[in-house]
mmCIF file of C-alpha atoms in Angstrom:
data_model
loop_
_atom_site.group_PDB
_atom_site.id
_atom_site.type_symbol
_atom_site.label_atom_id
_atom_site.label_comp_id
_atom_site.label_asym_id
_atom_site.label_seq_id
_atom_site.Cartn_x
_atom_site.Cartn_y
_atom_site.Cartn_z
ATOM 1 C CA UNK K 1 21.954 -4.777 -16.020
ATOM 2 C CA UNK K 2 20.352 -2.292 -18.786
ATOM 3 C CA UNK K 3 20.869 -4.586 -21.438
ATOM 4 C CA UNK K 4 18.854 -7.434 -18.981
ATOM 5 C CA UNK K 5 16.057 -5.327 -19.062
ATOM 6 C CA UNK K 6 16.106 -4.726 -22.647
ATOM 7 C CA UNK K 7 15.728 -8.282 -23.023
ATOM 8 C CA UNK K 8 12.661 -8.579 -21.171
ATOM 9 C CA UNK K 9 10.680 -6.275 -22.812
ATOM 10 C CA UNK K 10 7.813 -7.392 -24.681
ATOM 11 C CA UNK K 11 8.826 -7.657 -28.328
ATOM 12 C CA UNK K 12 7.232 -4.790 -30.646
ATOM 13 C CA UNK K 13 5.274 -7.134 -32.831
ATOM 14 C CA UNK K 14 2.068 -8.828 -33.086
ATOM 15 C CA UNK K 15 4.054 -12.447 -33.358
ATOM 16 C CA UNK K 16 2.718 -13.486 -30.018
ATOM 17 C CA UNK K 17 -1.126 -13.286 -31.147
ATOM 18 C CA UNK K 18 0.100 -15.641 -33.971
ATOM 19 C CA UNK K 19 2.051 -17.836 -32.018
ATOM 20 C CA UNK K 20 -1.018 -18.451 -29.501
ATOM 21 C CA UNK K 21 -2.614 -21.116 -31.560
ATOM 22 C CA UNK K 22 -5.200 -21.376 -28.361
ATOM 23 C CA UNK K 23 -6.891 -17.975 -29.440
ATOM 24 C CA UNK K 24 -10.482 -18.013 -30.802
ATOM 25 C CA UNK K 25 -11.426 -14.497 -30.558
ATOM 26 C CA UNK K 26 -9.160 -11.629 -31.573
ATOM 27 C CA UNK K 27 -10.986 -7.978 -31.143
ATOM 28 C CA UNK K 28 -9.178 -5.100 -32.674
ATOM 29 C CA UNK K 29 -10.553 -1.732 -31.516
ATOM 30 C CA UNK K 30 -9.752 1.831 -30.595
ATOM 31 C CA UNK K 31 -10.821 5.437 -31.220
ATOM 32 C CA UNK K 32 -12.667 6.388 -34.705
ATOM 33 C CA UNK K 33 -10.139 7.135 -37.651
ATOM 34 C CA UNK K 34 -7.089 5.425 -36.402
ATOM 35 C CA UNK K 35 -6.974 2.417 -38.719
ATOM 36 C CA UNK K 36 -8.522 -0.185 -37.104
ATOM 37 C CA UNK K 37 -10.036 -1.799 -40.164
ATOM 38 C CA UNK K 38 -6.504 -1.954 -41.848
ATOM 39 C CA UNK K 39 -5.048 -3.578 -38.911
ATOM 40 C CA UNK K 40 -7.692 -6.337 -38.484
ATOM 41 C CA UNK K 41 -7.372 -6.682 -41.984
ATOM 42 C CA UNK K 42 -3.516 -7.263 -41.891
ATOM 43 C CA UNK K 43 -3.927 -9.223 -38.672
ATOM 44 C CA UNK K 44 -6.284 -11.710 -40.525
ATOM 45 C CA UNK K 45 -3.750 -11.831 -43.498
ATOM 46 C CA UNK K 46 -1.047 -13.009 -41.212
ATOM 47 C CA UNK K 47 -3.402 -15.520 -39.172
ATOM 48 C CA UNK K 48 -4.634 -17.146 -42.630
ATOM 49 C CA UNK K 49 -1.097 -18.121 -43.003
ATOM 50 C CA UNK K 50 -0.938 -20.369 -39.848
ATOM 51 C CA UNK K 51 -4.600 -21.187 -39.391
ATOM 52 C CA UNK K 52 -6.913 -23.436 -41.490
ATOM 53 C CA UNK K 53 -10.280 -21.134 -41.651
ATOM 54 C CA UNK K 54 -10.321 -17.551 -40.668
ATOM 55 C CA UNK K 55 -13.071 -15.189 -40.323
ATOM 56 C CA UNK K 56 -13.251 -11.281 -40.248
ATOM 57 C CA UNK K 57 -16.151 -9.923 -38.736
ATOM 58 C CA UNK K 58 -17.093 -6.262 -38.851
ATOM 59 C CA UNK K 59 -19.311 -5.197 -35.792
ATOM 60 C CA UNK K 60 -19.087 -1.571 -36.897
ATOM 61 C CA UNK K 61 -22.253 0.247 -38.463
ATOM 62 C CA UNK K 62 -20.180 2.196 -41.033
ATOM 63 C CA UNK K 63 -18.500 -0.831 -42.715
ATOM 64 C CA UNK K 64 -15.178 -0.587 -44.614
ATOM 65 C CA UNK K 65 -14.311 -4.097 -45.065
ATOM 66 C CA UNK K 66 -15.596 -4.157 -48.644
ATOM 67 C CA UNK K 67 -13.421 -0.794 -49.235
ATOM 68 C CA UNK K 68 -10.410 -2.401 -47.644
ATOM 69 C CA UNK K 69 -10.128 -5.463 -49.789
ATOM 70 C CA UNK K 70 -12.077 -3.802 -52.924
ATOM 71 C CA UNK K 71 -14.622 -6.502 -53.094
ATOM 72 C CA UNK K 72 -18.268 -6.884 -51.919
ATOM 73 C CA UNK K 73 -18.890 -8.252 -48.614
ATOM 74 C CA UNK K 74 -22.230 -8.973 -47.140
ATOM 75 C CA UNK K 75 -24.112 -10.270 -44.184
ATOM 76 C CA UNK K 76 -22.786 -13.890 -45.107
ATOM 77 C CA UNK K 77 -18.917 -15.118 -44.869
ATOM 78 C CA UNK K 78 -17.684 -13.890 -48.187
ATOM 79 C CA UNK K 79 -14.186 -15.760 -49.407
ATOM 80 C CA UNK K 80 -11.484 -13.089 -49.519
ATOM 81 C CA UNK K 81 -9.728 -12.701 -53.203
ATOM 82 C CA UNK K 82 -6.709 -14.655 -53.095
ATOM 83 C CA UNK K 83 -7.145 -16.966 -50.193
ATOM 84 C CA UNK K 84 -8.684 -20.302 -49.581
ATOM 85 C CA UNK K 85 -9.210 -20.205 -45.817
ATOM 86 C CA UNK K 86 -10.135 -16.084 -45.244
ATOM 87 C CA UNK K 87 -13.368 -14.758 -45.495
ATOM 88 C CA UNK K 88 -14.833 -11.660 -44.182
ATOM 89 C CA UNK K 89 -18.602 -10.479 -43.265
ATOM 90 C CA UNK K 90 -20.085 -7.399 -42.487
ATOM 91 C CA UNK K 91 -22.817 -6.888 -39.672
ATOM 92 C CA UNK K 92 -24.709 -4.688 -37.456
ATOM 93 C CA UNK K 93 -24.843 -6.534 -34.109
ATOM 94 C CA UNK K 94 -27.758 -4.476 -32.802
ATOM 95 C CA UNK K 95 -29.738 -5.338 -35.822
ATOM 96 C CA UNK K 96 -28.999 -8.760 -36.585
ATOM 97 C CA UNK K 97 -31.622 -10.410 -34.288
ATOM 98 C CA UNK K 98 -34.597 -7.931 -34.957
ATOM 99 C CA UNK K 99 -35.944 -9.566 -38.251
ATOM 100 C CA UNK K 100 -35.849 -13.208 -36.850
ATOM 101 C CA UNK K 101 -37.972 -11.944 -33.200
ATOM 102 C CA UNK K 102 -40.452 -9.729 -35.412
ATOM 103 C CA UNK K 103 -40.713 -13.290 -37.563
ATOM 104 C CA UNK K 104 -41.278 -15.363 -34.667
ATOM 105 C CA UNK K 105 -43.657 -12.748 -32.887
ATOM 106 C CA UNK K 106 -45.773 -13.126 -36.101
ATOM 107 C CA UNK K 107 -45.997 -16.201 -35.860
ATOM 108 C CA UNK K 108 -46.831 -17.634 -32.123
ATOM 109 C CA UNK K 109 -48.054 -16.102 -29.067
ATOM 110 C CA UNK K 110 -44.441 -17.608 -27.331
ATOM 111 C CA UNK K 111 -42.658 -15.215 -29.951
ATOM 112 C CA UNK K 112 -44.645 -12.456 -28.933
ATOM 113 C CA UNK K 113 -43.407 -13.173 -25.427
ATOM 114 C CA UNK K 114 -40.215 -13.355 -25.761
ATOM 115 C CA UNK K 115 -40.219 -10.160 -27.772
ATOM 116 C CA UNK K 116 -41.924 -7.941 -24.962
ATOM 117 C CA UNK K 117 -39.754 -9.266 -22.421
ATOM 118 C CA UNK K 118 -36.713 -8.209 -24.733
ATOM 119 C CA UNK K 119 -38.435 -4.881 -24.754
ATOM 120 C CA UNK K 120 -38.869 -4.711 -21.172
ATOM 121 C CA UNK K 121 -35.195 -4.903 -19.909
ATOM 122 C CA UNK K 122 -33.356 -1.591 -21.434
ATOM 123 C CA UNK K 123 -30.364 -2.660 -23.419
ATOM 124 C CA UNK K 124 -31.349 -6.314 -23.554
ATOM 125 C CA UNK K 125 -32.320 -6.081 -27.100
ATOM 126 C CA UNK K 126 -28.889 -5.176 -28.517
ATOM 127 C CA UNK K 127 -27.066 -7.648 -26.087
ATOM 128 C CA UNK K 128 -29.652 -10.480 -27.382
ATOM 129 C CA UNK K 129 -29.034 -9.663 -30.499
ATOM 130 C CA UNK K 130 -25.201 -10.211 -30.351
ATOM 131 C CA UNK K 131 -25.899 -13.154 -28.489
ATOM 132 C CA UNK K 132 -27.330 -14.418 -31.546
ATOM 133 C CA UNK K 133 -24.568 -13.382 -33.620
ATOM 134 C CA UNK K 134 -22.145 -15.351 -31.396
ATOM 135 C CA UNK K 135 -24.046 -18.245 -31.700
ATOM 136 C CA UNK K 136 -24.256 -18.031 -35.347
ATOM 137 C CA UNK K 137 -20.367 -17.577 -35.672
ATOM 138 C CA UNK K 138 -19.726 -20.195 -33.355
ATOM 139 C CA UNK K 139 -21.794 -22.861 -36.110
ATOM 140 C CA UNK K 140 -19.643 -21.567 -38.542
ATOM 141 C CA UNK K 141 -16.647 -23.782 -37.389
ATOM 142 C CA UNK K 142 -13.755 -20.822 -37.662
ATOM 143 C CA UNK K 143 -10.698 -22.095 -36.242
ATOM 144 C CA UNK K 144 -10.195 -17.842 -35.053
ATOM 145 C CA UNK K 145 -12.639 -14.926 -35.428
ATOM 146 C CA UNK K 146 -11.000 -11.334 -35.627
ATOM 147 C CA UNK K 147 -13.570 -8.613 -34.807
ATOM 148 C CA UNK K 148 -13.004 -5.383 -36.404
ATOM 149 C CA UNK K 149 -14.993 -2.917 -33.863
ATOM 150 C CA UNK K 150 -16.853 0.060 -34.058
ATOM 151 C CA UNK K 151 -15.416 3.464 -31.990
ATOM 152 C CA UNK K 152 -14.069 2.809 -28.456
ATOM 153 C CA UNK K 153 -18.018 3.732 -26.656
ATOM 154 C CA UNK K 154 -19.749 1.095 -28.922
ATOM 155 C CA UNK K 155 -16.892 -1.639 -28.444
ATOM 156 C CA UNK K 156 -16.956 -1.562 -24.438
ATOM 157 C CA UNK K 157 -20.829 -1.569 -24.937
ATOM 158 C CA UNK K 158 -20.477 -4.648 -27.031
ATOM 159 C CA UNK K 159 -18.125 -6.559 -24.807
ATOM 160 C CA UNK K 160 -20.398 -5.667 -21.733
ATOM 161 C CA UNK K 161 -23.214 -7.473 -23.388
ATOM 162 C CA UNK K 162 -22.471 -10.875 -21.679
ATOM 163 C CA UNK K 163 -22.369 -9.490 -18.478
ATOM 164 C CA UNK K 164 -25.310 -7.389 -18.652
ATOM 165 C CA UNK K 165 -27.516 -10.587 -20.061
ATOM 166 C CA UNK K 166 -26.086 -12.761 -17.211
ATOM 167 C CA UNK K 167 -27.400 -10.340 -14.882
ATOM 168 C CA UNK K 168 -30.635 -9.711 -16.604
ATOM 169 C CA UNK K 169 -31.275 -13.316 -16.802
ATOM 170 C CA UNK K 170 -30.308 -14.498 -12.985
ATOM 171 C CA UNK K 171 -32.886 -11.746 -12.403
ATOM 172 C CA UNK K 172 -35.908 -13.260 -14.139
ATOM 173 C CA UNK K 173 -35.029 -16.865 -12.704
ATOM 174 C CA UNK K 174 -35.303 -14.734 -9.150
ATOM 175 C CA UNK K 175 -38.227 -13.534 -10.288
ATOM 176 C CA UNK K 176 -39.666 -16.962 -11.433
ATOM 177 C CA UNK K 177 -38.762 -18.684 -8.244
ATOM 178 C CA UNK K 178 -40.538 -15.723 -6.272
ATOM 179 C CA UNK K 179 -43.478 -15.514 -8.137
ATOM 180 C CA UNK K 180 -43.943 -18.590 -10.075
ATOM 181 C CA UNK K 181 -47.439 -19.035 -9.567
ATOM 182 C CA UNK K 182 -48.453 -14.963 -10.960
ATOM 183 C CA UNK K 183 -46.247 -16.248 -14.202
ATOM 184 C CA UNK K 184 -48.033 -19.211 -14.614
ATOM 185 C CA UNK K 185 -51.516 -17.007 -14.530
ATOM 186 C CA UNK K 186 -49.468 -14.280 -16.826
ATOM 187 C CA UNK K 187 -48.747 -16.762 -19.266
ATOM 188 C CA UNK K 188 -52.040 -18.468 -19.012
ATOM 189 C CA UNK K 189 -53.484 -15.179 -20.023
ATOM 190 C CA UNK K 190 -50.926 -14.170 -22.906
ATOM 191 C CA UNK K 191 -51.618 -17.877 -24.528
ATOM 192 C CA UNK K 192 -55.140 -17.229 -24.682
ATOM 193 C CA UNK K 193 -55.814 -20.345 -22.135
ATOM 194 C CA UNK K 194 -54.768 -22.822 -24.682
ATOM 195 C CA UNK K 195 -51.905 -23.961 -22.917
ATOM 196 C CA UNK K 196 -50.359 -21.910 -20.440
ATOM 197 C CA UNK K 197 -48.004 -24.947 -18.958
ATOM 198 C CA UNK K 198 -46.150 -25.737 -22.564
ATOM 199 C CA UNK K 199 -46.117 -21.577 -23.260
ATOM 200 C CA UNK K 200 -44.249 -21.133 -19.820
ATOM 201 C CA UNK K 201 -42.264 -24.024 -20.605
ATOM 202 C CA UNK K 202 -41.305 -22.771 -24.075
ATOM 203 C CA UNK K 203 -40.358 -19.449 -22.813
ATOM 204 C CA UNK K 204 -38.178 -20.551 -19.968
ATOM 205 C CA UNK K 205 -36.525 -23.081 -22.474
ATOM 206 C CA UNK K 206 -35.495 -20.282 -24.775
ATOM 207 C CA UNK K 207 -33.977 -18.557 -22.066
ATOM 208 C CA UNK K 208 -32.285 -21.003 -20.539
ATOM 209 C CA UNK K 209 -30.898 -21.552 -24.213
ATOM 210 C CA UNK K 210 -30.147 -18.331 -24.396
ATOM 211 C CA UNK K 211 -28.323 -18.007 -21.200
ATOM 212 C CA UNK K 212 -26.401 -21.161 -21.685
ATOM 213 C CA UNK K 213 -24.899 -19.328 -25.130
ATOM 214 C CA UNK K 214 -24.190 -16.438 -22.992
ATOM 215 C CA UNK K 215 -22.326 -17.876 -19.965
ATOM 216 C CA UNK K 216 -20.503 -19.792 -22.560
ATOM 217 C CA UNK K 217 -19.327 -16.464 -24.300
ATOM 218 C CA UNK K 218 -18.805 -14.741 -21.102
ATOM 219 C CA UNK K 219 -16.138 -17.435 -20.162
ATOM 220 C CA UNK K 220 -14.686 -17.268 -23.181
ATOM 221 C CA UNK K 221 -13.972 -13.700 -23.174
ATOM 222 C CA UNK K 222 -12.352 -13.726 -20.026
ATOM 223 C CA UNK K 223 -10.267 -16.738 -20.804
ATOM 224 C CA UNK K 224 -6.971 -15.110 -21.771
ATOM 225 C CA UNK K 225 -6.146 -18.283 -23.756
ATOM 226 C CA UNK K 226 -9.081 -17.774 -26.153
ATOM 227 C CA UNK K 227 -9.835 -13.967 -26.466
ATOM 228 C CA UNK K 228 -7.553 -10.940 -26.689
ATOM 229 C CA UNK K 229 -8.268 -7.483 -27.747
ATOM 230 C CA UNK K 230 -5.467 -5.674 -29.742
ATOM 231 C CA UNK K 231 -5.816 -1.800 -29.003
ATOM 232 C CA UNK K 232 -5.192 0.680 -31.910
ATOM 233 C CA UNK K 233 -4.220 3.795 -31.670
ATOM 234 C CA UNK K 234 -2.350 7.003 -33.395
ATOM 235 C CA UNK K 235 0.509 9.329 -31.763
ATOM 236 C CA UNK K 236 -2.011 11.781 -30.636
ATOM 237 C CA UNK K 237 -3.096 13.127 -27.180
ATOM 238 C CA UNK K 238 -6.883 12.005 -27.831
ATOM 239 C CA UNK K 239 -6.206 8.547 -29.010
ATOM 240 C CA UNK K 240 -3.540 7.793 -26.115
ATOM 241 C CA UNK K 241 -6.059 9.160 -24.021
ATOM 242 C CA UNK K 242 -8.934 7.017 -25.053
ATOM 243 C CA UNK K 243 -6.515 4.056 -25.219
ATOM 244 C CA UNK K 244 -5.664 4.572 -21.605
ATOM 245 C CA UNK K 245 -9.548 4.316 -20.942
ATOM 246 C CA UNK K 246 -10.064 1.341 -22.995
ATOM 247 C CA UNK K 247 -7.310 -0.617 -21.222
ATOM 248 C CA UNK K 248 -9.080 -0.129 -17.981
ATOM 249 C CA UNK K 249 -12.029 -0.875 -19.042
ATOM 250 C CA UNK K 250 -11.114 -3.949 -20.565
ATOM 251 C CA UNK K 251 -9.250 -4.749 -17.280
ATOM 252 C CA UNK K 252 -12.597 -4.280 -15.325
ATOM 253 C CA UNK K 253 -14.631 -6.496 -17.891
ATOM 254 C CA UNK K 254 -11.496 -8.987 -17.221
ATOM 255 C CA UNK K 255 -10.713 -9.280 -21.016
ATOM 256 C CA UNK K 256 -7.068 -9.874 -21.793
ATOM 257 C CA UNK K 257 -5.317 -6.939 -23.686
ATOM 258 C CA UNK K 258 -1.339 -6.846 -24.151
ATOM 259 C CA UNK K 259 -0.739 -5.618 -27.746
ATOM 260 C CA UNK K 260 -0.991 -1.997 -28.989
ATOM 261 C CA UNK K 261 -0.722 -1.093 -32.658
ATOM 262 C CA UNK K 262 0.536 2.784 -33.009
ATOM 263 C CA UNK K 263 -0.699 3.765 -36.716
ATOM 264 C CA UNK K 264 0.510 6.728 -39.054
ATOM 265 C CA UNK K 265 3.914 7.290 -37.452
ATOM 266 C CA UNK K 266 6.175 9.159 -39.168
ATOM 267 C CA UNK K 267 9.906 7.643 -39.719
ATOM 268 C CA UNK K 268 9.518 5.460 -36.770
ATOM 269 C CA UNK K 269 12.909 4.380 -37.387
ATOM 270 C CA UNK K 270 14.069 7.879 -36.595
ATOM 271 C CA UNK K 271 13.740 10.317 -33.892
ATOM 272 C CA UNK K 272 12.758 14.179 -33.879
ATOM 273 C CA UNK K 273 16.517 15.440 -32.487
ATOM 274 C CA UNK K 274 18.029 13.464 -35.465
ATOM 275 C CA UNK K 275 15.826 15.210 -37.963
ATOM 276 C CA UNK K 276 16.290 18.162 -36.481
ATOM 277 C CA UNK K 277 19.858 18.069 -36.630
ATOM 278 C CA UNK K 278 19.585 17.359 -40.623
ATOM 279 C CA UNK K 279 17.228 19.971 -41.240
ATOM 280 C CA UNK K 280 19.529 22.625 -39.107
ATOM 281 C CA UNK K 281 22.596 21.855 -41.158
ATOM 282 C CA UNK K 282 20.967 21.675 -44.607
ATOM 283 C CA UNK K 283 17.859 24.648 -43.788
ATOM 284 C CA UNK K 284 20.153 27.280 -45.726
ATOM 285 C CA UNK K 285 20.245 25.307 -48.987
ATOM 286 C CA UNK K 286 16.408 24.894 -49.140
ATOM 287 C CA UNK K 287 13.914 26.984 -50.751
ATOM 288 C CA UNK K 288 11.318 29.029 -48.527
ATOM 289 C CA UNK K 289 8.570 26.305 -49.268
ATOM 290 C CA UNK K 290 10.550 23.582 -48.669
ATOM 291 C CA UNK K 291 11.684 24.939 -45.188
ATOM 292 C CA UNK K 292 8.232 25.539 -44.389
ATOM 293 C CA UNK K 293 6.912 21.834 -45.454
ATOM 294 C CA UNK K 294 9.647 20.632 -43.109
ATOM 295 C CA UNK K 295 9.192 22.790 -40.490
ATOM 296 C CA UNK K 296 5.778 21.398 -40.233
ATOM 297 C CA UNK K 297 7.170 18.137 -40.538
ATOM 298 C CA UNK K 298 9.374 18.156 -38.139
ATOM 299 C CA UNK K 299 6.560 19.915 -35.475
ATOM 300 C CA UNK K 300 4.228 16.975 -36.214
ATOM 301 C CA UNK K 301 7.166 14.608 -35.656
ATOM 302 C CA UNK K 302 8.345 16.186 -32.362
ATOM 303 C CA UNK K 303 4.448 15.840 -31.396
ATOM 304 C CA UNK K 304 4.477 12.331 -32.093
ATOM 305 C CA UNK K 305 7.639 11.214 -30.510
ATOM 306 C CA UNK K 306 6.164 12.633 -27.356
ATOM 307 C CA UNK K 307 3.275 10.643 -27.465
ATOM 308 C CA UNK K 308 4.952 7.459 -28.509
ATOM 309 C CA UNK K 309 7.200 8.050 -25.396
ATOM 310 C CA UNK K 310 4.354 8.519 -23.074
ATOM 311 C CA UNK K 311 2.728 5.347 -24.605
ATOM 312 C CA UNK K 312 6.054 3.288 -23.867
ATOM 313 C CA UNK K 313 6.160 4.710 -20.523
ATOM 314 C CA UNK K 314 2.961 3.614 -19.711
ATOM 315 C CA UNK K 315 2.730 0.509 -21.665
ATOM 316 C CA UNK K 316 6.359 -0.889 -22.815
ATOM 317 C CA UNK K 317 7.051 -3.008 -19.667
ATOM 318 C CA UNK K 318 3.940 -5.069 -20.080
ATOM 319 C CA UNK K 319 2.497 -4.735 -23.738
ATOM 320 C CA UNK K 320 3.461 -5.188 -27.096
ATOM 321 C CA UNK K 321 3.489 -1.930 -28.747
ATOM 322 C CA UNK K 322 4.072 -1.774 -32.450
ATOM 323 C CA UNK K 323 4.657 1.068 -34.520
ATOM 324 C CA UNK K 324 3.347 1.158 -37.994
ATOM 325 C CA UNK K 325 4.760 3.807 -40.321
ATOM 326 C CA UNK K 326 2.450 6.459 -42.301
ATOM 327 C CA UNK K 327 2.912 5.488 -46.148
ATOM 328 C CA UNK K 328 2.819 7.562 -49.221
ATOM 329 C CA UNK K 329 -0.262 5.812 -50.452
ATOM 330 C CA UNK K 330 -3.703 4.460 -49.119
ATOM 331 C CA UNK K 331 -3.175 0.818 -48.114
ATOM 332 C CA UNK K 332 -6.453 -0.650 -50.184
ATOM 333 C CA UNK K 333 -6.697 -4.227 -51.994
ATOM 334 C CA UNK K 334 -5.250 -7.459 -51.017
ATOM 335 C CA UNK K 335 -1.742 -6.765 -52.479
ATOM 336 C CA UNK K 336 -0.957 -3.368 -50.545
ATOM 337 C CA UNK K 337 -2.754 -5.008 -47.070
ATOM 338 C CA UNK K 338 -0.703 -8.319 -47.627
ATOM 339 C CA UNK K 339 2.585 -5.955 -47.848
ATOM 340 C CA UNK K 340 1.593 -3.717 -44.849
ATOM 341 C CA UNK K 341 0.619 -6.934 -42.817
ATOM 342 C CA UNK K 342 4.138 -8.031 -42.779
ATOM 343 C CA UNK K 343 5.022 -4.862 -40.468
ATOM 344 C CA UNK K 344 2.709 -6.419 -37.541
ATOM 345 C CA UNK K 345 5.301 -9.093 -37.317
ATOM 346 C CA UNK K 346 8.334 -7.590 -38.917
ATOM 347 C CA UNK K 347 8.237 -4.315 -37.452
ATOM 348 C CA UNK K 348 10.659 -1.005 -38.171
ATOM 349 C CA UNK K 349 13.912 -1.791 -36.803
ATOM 350 C CA UNK K 350 14.267 1.353 -33.953
ATOM 351 C CA UNK K 351 17.983 0.827 -33.505
ATOM 352 C CA UNK K 352 18.722 1.190 -36.862
#
């Protein structure tokens, strides 16, 4: 019976993400400092093996893709050295559409009206810029887009933008129906009386176009066939706690999440008891300094095992939980990222 239950447990790898060819959007997120960028880079490298065109997008204002790949990456898709089907770009979703709006505001009255409308609804400016980003990414015709996101709070706000905009536009349309005459007079006043009907039509047309994009994005985000979220954490209390909050919030937004990557794991193929037995048997032969090092290492390993156990208790039945080892070198540059990425799909054998 136990063997049957073990067989039914999700595989501890991200092969399921690679095998799901319908996926178009893959978000990688979690608490700050847990290895989101490394994980998103490695996942993109693996996806590039089976997809025609892969785009990795950093939405974290503190970008790290350039550092990870050891090459300059900007606001436009930049081909990654050593690949012919993997590109990356670093953008700030909260600033992406600001310059465009300022330019349009200078050009005509309609642009000023649209900018004023955005400024009148709290948070809608950032949400609108996110919609412009999504529109831009959709037009690039990539098979799959991987988002290296900012720490959890910023990411949750980012993912809530489609819902925020949907509600905002519903309110605008409700006001339009209730106060159509007043809106016409206000439009005439703002347009200087030149052609109020045309100005109103242009404003509403722009809003309708943006709403259509937002609805499409919202539907895609809530479609598990097209979108999934990979949670990244480390085996420590605050990170595990934040992951639980993230999973709950994603569920509230209707966004699929069934993969968790646990980074910086000390000797994932061994458990603390096994190492403790070895240490007790060899302790007398070790110098004092080595005893201190081993003692601290074992304390850290025991703490990690405790939280890894909690992680499997919480998610092991429904999530693919991948343990990624702590290495004795930095994972920077294409070759090291390629090597590390293999552990996402061929994880350490915990039964050895």
